[in-house]
Coordinates of C-alpha atoms in Angstrom, one line a residue:
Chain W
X1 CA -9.4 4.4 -15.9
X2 CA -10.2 6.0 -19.4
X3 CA -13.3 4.5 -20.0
X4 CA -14.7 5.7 -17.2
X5 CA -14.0 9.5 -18.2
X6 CA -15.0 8.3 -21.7
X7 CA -18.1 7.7 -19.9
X8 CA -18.5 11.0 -18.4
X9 CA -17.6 12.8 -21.3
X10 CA -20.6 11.1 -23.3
X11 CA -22.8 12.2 -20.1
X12 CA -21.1 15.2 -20.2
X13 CA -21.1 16.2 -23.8
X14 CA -24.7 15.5 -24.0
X15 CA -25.7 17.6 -21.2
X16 CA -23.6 20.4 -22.5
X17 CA -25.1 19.9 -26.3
X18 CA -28.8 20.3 -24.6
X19 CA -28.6 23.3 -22.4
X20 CA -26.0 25.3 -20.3
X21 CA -23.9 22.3 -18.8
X22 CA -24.0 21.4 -15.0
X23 CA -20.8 22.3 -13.8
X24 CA -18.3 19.6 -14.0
X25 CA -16.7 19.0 -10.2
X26 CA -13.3 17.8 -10.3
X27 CA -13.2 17.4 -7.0
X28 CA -16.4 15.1 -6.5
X29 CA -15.3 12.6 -9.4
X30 CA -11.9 11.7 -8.0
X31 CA -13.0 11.1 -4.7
X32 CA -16.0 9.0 -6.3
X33 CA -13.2 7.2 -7.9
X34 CA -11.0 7.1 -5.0
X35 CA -12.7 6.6 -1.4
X36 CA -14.4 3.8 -0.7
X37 CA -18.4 3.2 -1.2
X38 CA -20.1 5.0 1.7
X39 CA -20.3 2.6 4.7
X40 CA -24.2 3.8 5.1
X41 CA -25.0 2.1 1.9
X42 CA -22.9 -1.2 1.3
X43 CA -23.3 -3.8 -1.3
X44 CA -24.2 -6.9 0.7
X45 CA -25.5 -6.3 3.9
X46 CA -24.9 -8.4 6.9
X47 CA -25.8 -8.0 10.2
X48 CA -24.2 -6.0 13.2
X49 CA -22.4 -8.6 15.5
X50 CA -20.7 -7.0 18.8
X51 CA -21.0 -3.5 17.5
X52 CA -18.9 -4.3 14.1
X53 CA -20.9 -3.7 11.2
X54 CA -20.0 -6.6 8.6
X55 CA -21.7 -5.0 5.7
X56 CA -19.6 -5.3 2.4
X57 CA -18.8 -2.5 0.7
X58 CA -16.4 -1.6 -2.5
X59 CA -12.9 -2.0 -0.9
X60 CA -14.0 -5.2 1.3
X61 CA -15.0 -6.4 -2.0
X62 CA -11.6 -6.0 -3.9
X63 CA -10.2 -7.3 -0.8
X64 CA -11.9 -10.7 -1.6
X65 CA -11.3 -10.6 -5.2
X66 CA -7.6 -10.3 -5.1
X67 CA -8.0 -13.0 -1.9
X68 CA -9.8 -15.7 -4.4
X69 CA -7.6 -14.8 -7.2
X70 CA -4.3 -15.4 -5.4
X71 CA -5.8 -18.5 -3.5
X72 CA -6.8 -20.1 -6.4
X73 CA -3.9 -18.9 -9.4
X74 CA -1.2 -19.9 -6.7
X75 CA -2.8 -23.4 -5.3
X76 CA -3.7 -24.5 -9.0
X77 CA -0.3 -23.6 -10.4
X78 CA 1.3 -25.2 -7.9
X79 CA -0.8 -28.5 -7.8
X80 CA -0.6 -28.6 -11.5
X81 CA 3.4 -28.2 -11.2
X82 CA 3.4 -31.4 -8.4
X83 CA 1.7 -33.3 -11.0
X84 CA 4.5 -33.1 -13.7
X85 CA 6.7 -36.3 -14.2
X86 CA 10.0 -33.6 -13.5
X87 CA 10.0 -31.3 -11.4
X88 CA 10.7 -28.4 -14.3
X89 CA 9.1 -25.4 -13.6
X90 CA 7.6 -23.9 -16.7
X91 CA 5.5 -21.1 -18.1
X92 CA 3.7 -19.2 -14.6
X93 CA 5.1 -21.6 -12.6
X94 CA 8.6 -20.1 -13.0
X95 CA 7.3 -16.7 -12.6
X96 CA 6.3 -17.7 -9.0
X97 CA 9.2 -19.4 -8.5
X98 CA 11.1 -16.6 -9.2
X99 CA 9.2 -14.1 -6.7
X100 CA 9.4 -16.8 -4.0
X101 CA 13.1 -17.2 -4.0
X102 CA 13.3 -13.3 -4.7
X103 CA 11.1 -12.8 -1.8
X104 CA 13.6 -15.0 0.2
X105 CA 16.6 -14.4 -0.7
X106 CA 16.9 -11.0 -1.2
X107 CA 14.1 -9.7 0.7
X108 CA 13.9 -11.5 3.6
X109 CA 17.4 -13.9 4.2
X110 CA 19.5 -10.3 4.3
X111 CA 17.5 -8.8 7.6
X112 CA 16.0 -11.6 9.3
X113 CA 19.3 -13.7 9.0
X114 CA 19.4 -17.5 7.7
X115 CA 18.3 -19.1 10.9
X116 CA 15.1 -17.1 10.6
X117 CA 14.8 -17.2 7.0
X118 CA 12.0 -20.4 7.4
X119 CA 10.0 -18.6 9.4
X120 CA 9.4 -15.6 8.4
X121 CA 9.2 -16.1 4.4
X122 CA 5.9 -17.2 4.6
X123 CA 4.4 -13.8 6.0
X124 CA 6.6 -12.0 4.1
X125 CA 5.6 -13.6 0.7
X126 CA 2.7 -13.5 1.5
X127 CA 2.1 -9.8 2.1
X128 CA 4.4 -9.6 -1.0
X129 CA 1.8 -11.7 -3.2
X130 CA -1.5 -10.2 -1.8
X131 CA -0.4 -6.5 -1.9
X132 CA 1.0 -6.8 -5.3
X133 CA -2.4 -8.0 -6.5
X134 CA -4.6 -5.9 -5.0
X135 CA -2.3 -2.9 -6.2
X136 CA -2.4 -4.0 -9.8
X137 CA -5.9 -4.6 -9.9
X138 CA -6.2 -1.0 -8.9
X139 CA -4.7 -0.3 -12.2
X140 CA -6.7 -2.2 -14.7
X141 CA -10.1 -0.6 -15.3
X142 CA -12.6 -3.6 -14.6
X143 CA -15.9 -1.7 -13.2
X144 CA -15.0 0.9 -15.9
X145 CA -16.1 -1.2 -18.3
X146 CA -18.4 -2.9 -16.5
X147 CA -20.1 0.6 -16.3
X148 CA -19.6 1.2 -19.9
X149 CA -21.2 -1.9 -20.5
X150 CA -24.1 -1.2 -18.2
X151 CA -24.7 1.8 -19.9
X152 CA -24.7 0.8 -23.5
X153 CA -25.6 -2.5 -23.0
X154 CA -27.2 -3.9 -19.8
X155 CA -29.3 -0.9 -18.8
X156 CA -29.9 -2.2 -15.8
X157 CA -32.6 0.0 -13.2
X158 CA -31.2 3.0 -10.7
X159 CA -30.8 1.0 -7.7
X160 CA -29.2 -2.7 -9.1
X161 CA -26.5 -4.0 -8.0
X162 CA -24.2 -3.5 -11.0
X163 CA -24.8 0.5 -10.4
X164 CA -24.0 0.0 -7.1
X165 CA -20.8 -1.7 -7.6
X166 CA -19.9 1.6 -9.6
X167 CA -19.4 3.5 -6.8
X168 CA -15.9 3.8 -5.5
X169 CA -11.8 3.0 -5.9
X170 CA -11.0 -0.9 -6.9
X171 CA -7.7 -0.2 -5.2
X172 CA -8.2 -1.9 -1.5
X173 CA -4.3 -1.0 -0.4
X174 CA -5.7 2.6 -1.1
X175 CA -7.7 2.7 2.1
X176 CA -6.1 3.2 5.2
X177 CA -8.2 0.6 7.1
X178 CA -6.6 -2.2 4.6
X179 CA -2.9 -1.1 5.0
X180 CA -3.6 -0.2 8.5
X181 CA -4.7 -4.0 9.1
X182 CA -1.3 -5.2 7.6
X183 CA 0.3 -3.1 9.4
X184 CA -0.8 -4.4 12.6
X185 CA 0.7 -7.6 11.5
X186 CA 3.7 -6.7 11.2
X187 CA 3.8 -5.1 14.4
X188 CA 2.7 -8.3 16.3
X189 CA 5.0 -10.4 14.0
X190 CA 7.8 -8.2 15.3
X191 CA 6.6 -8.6 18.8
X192 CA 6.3 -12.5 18.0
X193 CA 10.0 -12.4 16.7
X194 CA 11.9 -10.9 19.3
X195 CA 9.8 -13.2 21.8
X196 CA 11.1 -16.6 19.3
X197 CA 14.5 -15.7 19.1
X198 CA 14.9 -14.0 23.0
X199 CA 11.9 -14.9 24.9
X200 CA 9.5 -12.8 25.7
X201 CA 10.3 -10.9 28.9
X202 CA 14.1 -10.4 27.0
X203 CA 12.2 -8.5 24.0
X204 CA 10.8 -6.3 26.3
X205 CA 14.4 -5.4 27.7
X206 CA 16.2 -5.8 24.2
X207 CA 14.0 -2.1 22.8
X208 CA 16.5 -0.1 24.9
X209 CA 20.4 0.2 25.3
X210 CA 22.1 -1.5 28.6
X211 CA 24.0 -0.2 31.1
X212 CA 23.0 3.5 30.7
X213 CA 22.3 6.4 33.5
X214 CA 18.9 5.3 35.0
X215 CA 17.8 9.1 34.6
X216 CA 18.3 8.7 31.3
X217 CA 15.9 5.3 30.7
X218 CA 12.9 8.0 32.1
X219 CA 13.6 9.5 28.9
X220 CA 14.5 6.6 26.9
X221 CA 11.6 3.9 27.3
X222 CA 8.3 6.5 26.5
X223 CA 10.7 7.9 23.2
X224 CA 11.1 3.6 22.3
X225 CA 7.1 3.1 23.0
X226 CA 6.2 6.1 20.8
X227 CA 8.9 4.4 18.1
X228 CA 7.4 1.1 18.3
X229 CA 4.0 2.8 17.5
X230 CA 5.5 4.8 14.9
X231 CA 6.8 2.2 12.6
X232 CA 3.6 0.6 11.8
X233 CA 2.2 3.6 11.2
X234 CA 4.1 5.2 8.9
X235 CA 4.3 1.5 6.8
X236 CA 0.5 2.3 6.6
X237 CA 0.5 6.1 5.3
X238 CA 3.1 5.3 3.3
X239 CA 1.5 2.3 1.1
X240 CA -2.5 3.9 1.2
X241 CA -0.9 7.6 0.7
X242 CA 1.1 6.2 -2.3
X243 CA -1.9 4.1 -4.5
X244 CA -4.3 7.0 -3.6
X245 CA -1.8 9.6 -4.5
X246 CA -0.9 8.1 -8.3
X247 CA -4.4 7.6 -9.1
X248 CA -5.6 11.0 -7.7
X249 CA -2.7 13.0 -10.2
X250 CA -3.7 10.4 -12.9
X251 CA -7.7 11.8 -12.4
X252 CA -6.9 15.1 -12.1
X253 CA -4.9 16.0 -15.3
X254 CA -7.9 13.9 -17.0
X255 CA -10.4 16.1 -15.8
X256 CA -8.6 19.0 -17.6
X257 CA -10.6 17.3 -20.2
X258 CA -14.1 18.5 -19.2
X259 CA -12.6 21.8 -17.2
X260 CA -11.3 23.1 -20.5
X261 CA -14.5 22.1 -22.4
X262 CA -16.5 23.7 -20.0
X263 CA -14.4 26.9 -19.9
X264 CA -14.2 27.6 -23.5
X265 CA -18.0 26.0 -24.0
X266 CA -17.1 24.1 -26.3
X267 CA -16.1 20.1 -26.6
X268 CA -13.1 20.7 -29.2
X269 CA -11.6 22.7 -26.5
X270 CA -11.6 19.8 -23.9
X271 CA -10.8 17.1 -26.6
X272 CA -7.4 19.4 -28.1
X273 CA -6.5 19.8 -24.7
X274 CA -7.0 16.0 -23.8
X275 CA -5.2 15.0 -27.3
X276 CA -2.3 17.3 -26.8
X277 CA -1.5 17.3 -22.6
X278 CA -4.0 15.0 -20.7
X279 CA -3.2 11.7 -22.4
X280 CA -0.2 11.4 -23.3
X281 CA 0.7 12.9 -19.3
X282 CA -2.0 10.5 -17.8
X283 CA -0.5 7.5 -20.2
X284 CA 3.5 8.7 -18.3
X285 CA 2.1 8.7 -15.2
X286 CA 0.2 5.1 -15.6
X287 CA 3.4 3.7 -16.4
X288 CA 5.0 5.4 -13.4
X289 CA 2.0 3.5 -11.6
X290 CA 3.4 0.0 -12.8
X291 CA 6.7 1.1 -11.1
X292 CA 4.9 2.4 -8.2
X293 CA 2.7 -0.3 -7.6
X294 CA 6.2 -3.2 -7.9
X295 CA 7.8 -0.7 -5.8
X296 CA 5.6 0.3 -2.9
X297 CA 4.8 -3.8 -2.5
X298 CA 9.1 -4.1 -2.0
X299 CA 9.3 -1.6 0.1
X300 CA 6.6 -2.5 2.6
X301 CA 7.6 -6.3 2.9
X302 CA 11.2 -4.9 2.7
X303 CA 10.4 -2.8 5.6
X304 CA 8.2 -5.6 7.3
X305 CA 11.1 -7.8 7.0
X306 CA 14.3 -5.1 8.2
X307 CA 12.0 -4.4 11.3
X308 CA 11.5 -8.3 12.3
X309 CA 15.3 -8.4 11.9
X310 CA 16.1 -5.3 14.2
X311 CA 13.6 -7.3 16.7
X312 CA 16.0 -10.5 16.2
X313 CA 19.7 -9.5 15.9
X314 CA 19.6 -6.4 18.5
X315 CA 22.8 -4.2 18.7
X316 CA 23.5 -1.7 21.3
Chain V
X1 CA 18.1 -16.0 -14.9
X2 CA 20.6 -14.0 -15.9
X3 CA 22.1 -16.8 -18.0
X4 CA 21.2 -15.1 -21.7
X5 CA 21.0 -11.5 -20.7
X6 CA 23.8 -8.9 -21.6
X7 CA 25.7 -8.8 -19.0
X8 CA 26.4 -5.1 -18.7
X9 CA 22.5 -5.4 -18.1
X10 CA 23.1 -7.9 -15.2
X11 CA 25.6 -6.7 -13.5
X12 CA 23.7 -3.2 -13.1
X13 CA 21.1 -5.0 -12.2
X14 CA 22.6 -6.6 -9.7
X15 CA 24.1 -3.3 -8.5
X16 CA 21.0 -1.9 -8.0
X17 CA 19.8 -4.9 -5.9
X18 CA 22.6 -4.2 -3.3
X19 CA 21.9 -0.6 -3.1
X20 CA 17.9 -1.5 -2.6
X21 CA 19.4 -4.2 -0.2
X22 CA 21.8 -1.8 1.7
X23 CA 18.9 1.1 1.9
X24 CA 16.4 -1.0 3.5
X25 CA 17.4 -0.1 7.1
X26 CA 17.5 3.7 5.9
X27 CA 14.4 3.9 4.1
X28 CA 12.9 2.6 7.4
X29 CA 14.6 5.0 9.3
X30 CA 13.2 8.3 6.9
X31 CA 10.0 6.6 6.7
X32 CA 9.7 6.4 10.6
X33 CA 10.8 9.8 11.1
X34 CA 8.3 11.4 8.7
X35 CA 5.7 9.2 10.2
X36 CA 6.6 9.9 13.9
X37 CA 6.1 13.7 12.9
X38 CA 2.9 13.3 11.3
X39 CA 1.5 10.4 14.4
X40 CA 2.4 12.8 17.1
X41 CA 0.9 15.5 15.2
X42 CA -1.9 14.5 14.3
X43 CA -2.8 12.9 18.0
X44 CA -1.9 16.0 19.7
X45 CA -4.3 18.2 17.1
X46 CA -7.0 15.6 17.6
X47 CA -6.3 16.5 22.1
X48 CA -6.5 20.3 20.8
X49 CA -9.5 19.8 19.1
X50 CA -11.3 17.9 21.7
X51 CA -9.9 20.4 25.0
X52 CA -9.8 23.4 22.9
X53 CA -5.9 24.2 23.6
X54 CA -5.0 25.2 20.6
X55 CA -1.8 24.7 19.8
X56 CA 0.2 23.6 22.6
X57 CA -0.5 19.9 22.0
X58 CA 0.3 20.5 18.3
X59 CA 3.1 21.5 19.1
X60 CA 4.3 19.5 21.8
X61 CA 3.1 16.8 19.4
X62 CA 5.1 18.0 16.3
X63 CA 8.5 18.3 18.9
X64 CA 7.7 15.4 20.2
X65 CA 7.3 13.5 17.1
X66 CA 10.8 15.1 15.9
X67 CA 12.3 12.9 19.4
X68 CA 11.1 10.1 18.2
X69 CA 11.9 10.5 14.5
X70 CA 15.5 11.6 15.4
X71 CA 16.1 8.9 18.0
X72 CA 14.7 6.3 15.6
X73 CA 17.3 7.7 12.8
X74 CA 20.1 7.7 15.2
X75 CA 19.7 4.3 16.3
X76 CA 19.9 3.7 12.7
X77 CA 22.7 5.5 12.0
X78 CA 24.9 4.3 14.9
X79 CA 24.1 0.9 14.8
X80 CA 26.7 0.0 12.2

């Protein structure tokens, strides 16, 4: 994440050595290093198949990165660990260990209940696993330095596919559409989990409270609907709203760098300032990141895992 | 795990687990009631927008979403 602004600065600092500087936008860079790659311009483009454009771009991307790198760390781990003589874990392998029975024994065994606890582990673990990931590799500046290489190094034309990777946030649980998709999930594997444990048509009758005034179900079902609808929704605010938030506040108390520069014209005015406020606040709030990022993944597959369990053990 | 650790360390450890543990179902609860506010609110400023009422869907929205938020909470609440 600093390289990057080391990167503007040089761009930056050069264009205010030459002439009168073009004025630095704050607002423009974050979102460049925020939002998603425009959708009109993706990095591998694939055809339009029932009105669903399939084109690749930056967050789709990340989404496949942190896919491959779970896939393979956790199958080659584990194979390697089935080919020992014991059955010790050691080194990574007891990390994972240690997240799996995390995952379900405190996460999942308390709400879903130890009849359930089978079932539902696997989606929970793995929601666990995959938003972890793709949350922490928000955090480690990869296409920063790839850009910093490209620039000192590579040099490679306007319109190449390294530049083009440039563009836009590595965090994929930072877009809506991501969390929004694991969202849904949970919502049908709450639908699926009242269906297992009551059957279907009991589900349905299990959202609201028996034996009650029927003038009082008129008001009762559309308010349950509306709740059903809600819970999804605000797992998916809460987790995109949350990585987009940290690494907005962490981008804009760096830019104070080049604001400060520019208002004083000078580049010892931006690099005090950065010295003395910007770095050591943006190196706090990194490490409030770390926290953020282990505690946003708990929350949602806690959250994912109390509302499968409200679906199973109903109390009215 | 917790074999070689201090166990003052441990056993606050362990503490906060059960507090996480016990404030899943209310976390849920505050997190559905902000996100029932802002879902409701949001759709009925998006019917505004498109019919031009402004604000009575907002609003009906917002009030709305409180309903929801509220009754989610309660059934939380009460449950137990």
């Amino acid at each position: 994440m600093k390289t990057m602004f080391v990167q503007e600065a040089i761009r930056h600092g050069a264009a205010a050595a030459e002439r009168q500087p073009g004025k630095f936008d704050p607002g423009e860079t974050i979102i460049h290093h925020v939002a998603n790659s425009p959708a009109s311009d993706p990095l591998i483009h694939l055809p339009t198949i029932a009105g669903i454009d399939f084109s690749v771009t930056k967050h789709v991307l990340m989404l496949w990165v942190v896919a491959a790198i779970v896939f393979i760390v956790v199958s080659w781990t584990v194979r390697r660990y089935l080919k020992q003589e014991r059955l010790v874990p050691k080194g990574f392998m007891n990390a994972l260990e240690f997240v799996v029975e995390f995952v379900r024994d405190e996460i999942t065994e308390p709400n879903v209940g130890r009849k359930w606890v089978n079932t539902w582990t696997p989606l929970i673990l793995t929601f666990f696993i995959f938003i972890l990931v793709a949350n922490g590799i928000g955090l480690i500046p990869i296409f920063d330095l790839i850009g910093l290489t490209d620039y000192y190094v590579l040099r490679t034309g306007e319109h190449s596919f390294l530049k083009q990777v440039l563009h836009g946030g590595t965090t994929a649980t930072a877009n809506f559409n991501v969390t929004a998709a694991l969202a849904t999930i949970t919502f049908g594997a709450i639908i699926v989990a009242g269906s297992m444990a009551h059957g279907f048509v009991k589900h349905w009758k299990n959202m609201v409270p028996h034996g009650l005034n029927p003038f009082i179900y008129v008001i009762l079902i559309p308010i349950e609907i509306l709740g059903m609808f809600v819970r999804p929704f605000a797992l998916t605010m809460r987790l995109a709203a949350n990585m987009t938030g940290g690494h907005i506040a962490i981008l804009a108390i760096l830019s104070f760098v080049f604001l400060f520069a520019e208002m004083f014209g000078r580049a010892t005015a931006g690099i005090g300032v950065g010295l003395v406020v910007s770095v050591p606040l943006a190196v706090l709030i990194s490490m409030l990141e770390i926290l953020v990022v282990l505690i946003q993944a708990y929350v949602f597959t806690l959250l994912t895992a109390v509302f499968i369990g409200m679906a199973i053990h109903v109390h009215h | 795990m917790a074999k070689n650790e201090d166990p003052f360390f441990a056993r606050s450890a362990k503490a906060l687990q059960n507090n996480a543990e016990q404030a899943g179902p209310a976390a849920g609860a505050s997190y559905t009631l902000i996100g029932a506010i802002m879902l409701l609110g949001a759709i009925g400023y998006g019917i505004d927008r498109w019919r031009g009422t402004s604000p009575w869907f907002l609003l009906g929205g917002l009030l709305l979403g409180i309903v929801v938020g509220m009754y989610e909470l309660a059934r939380t609440v009460w449950k137990r």
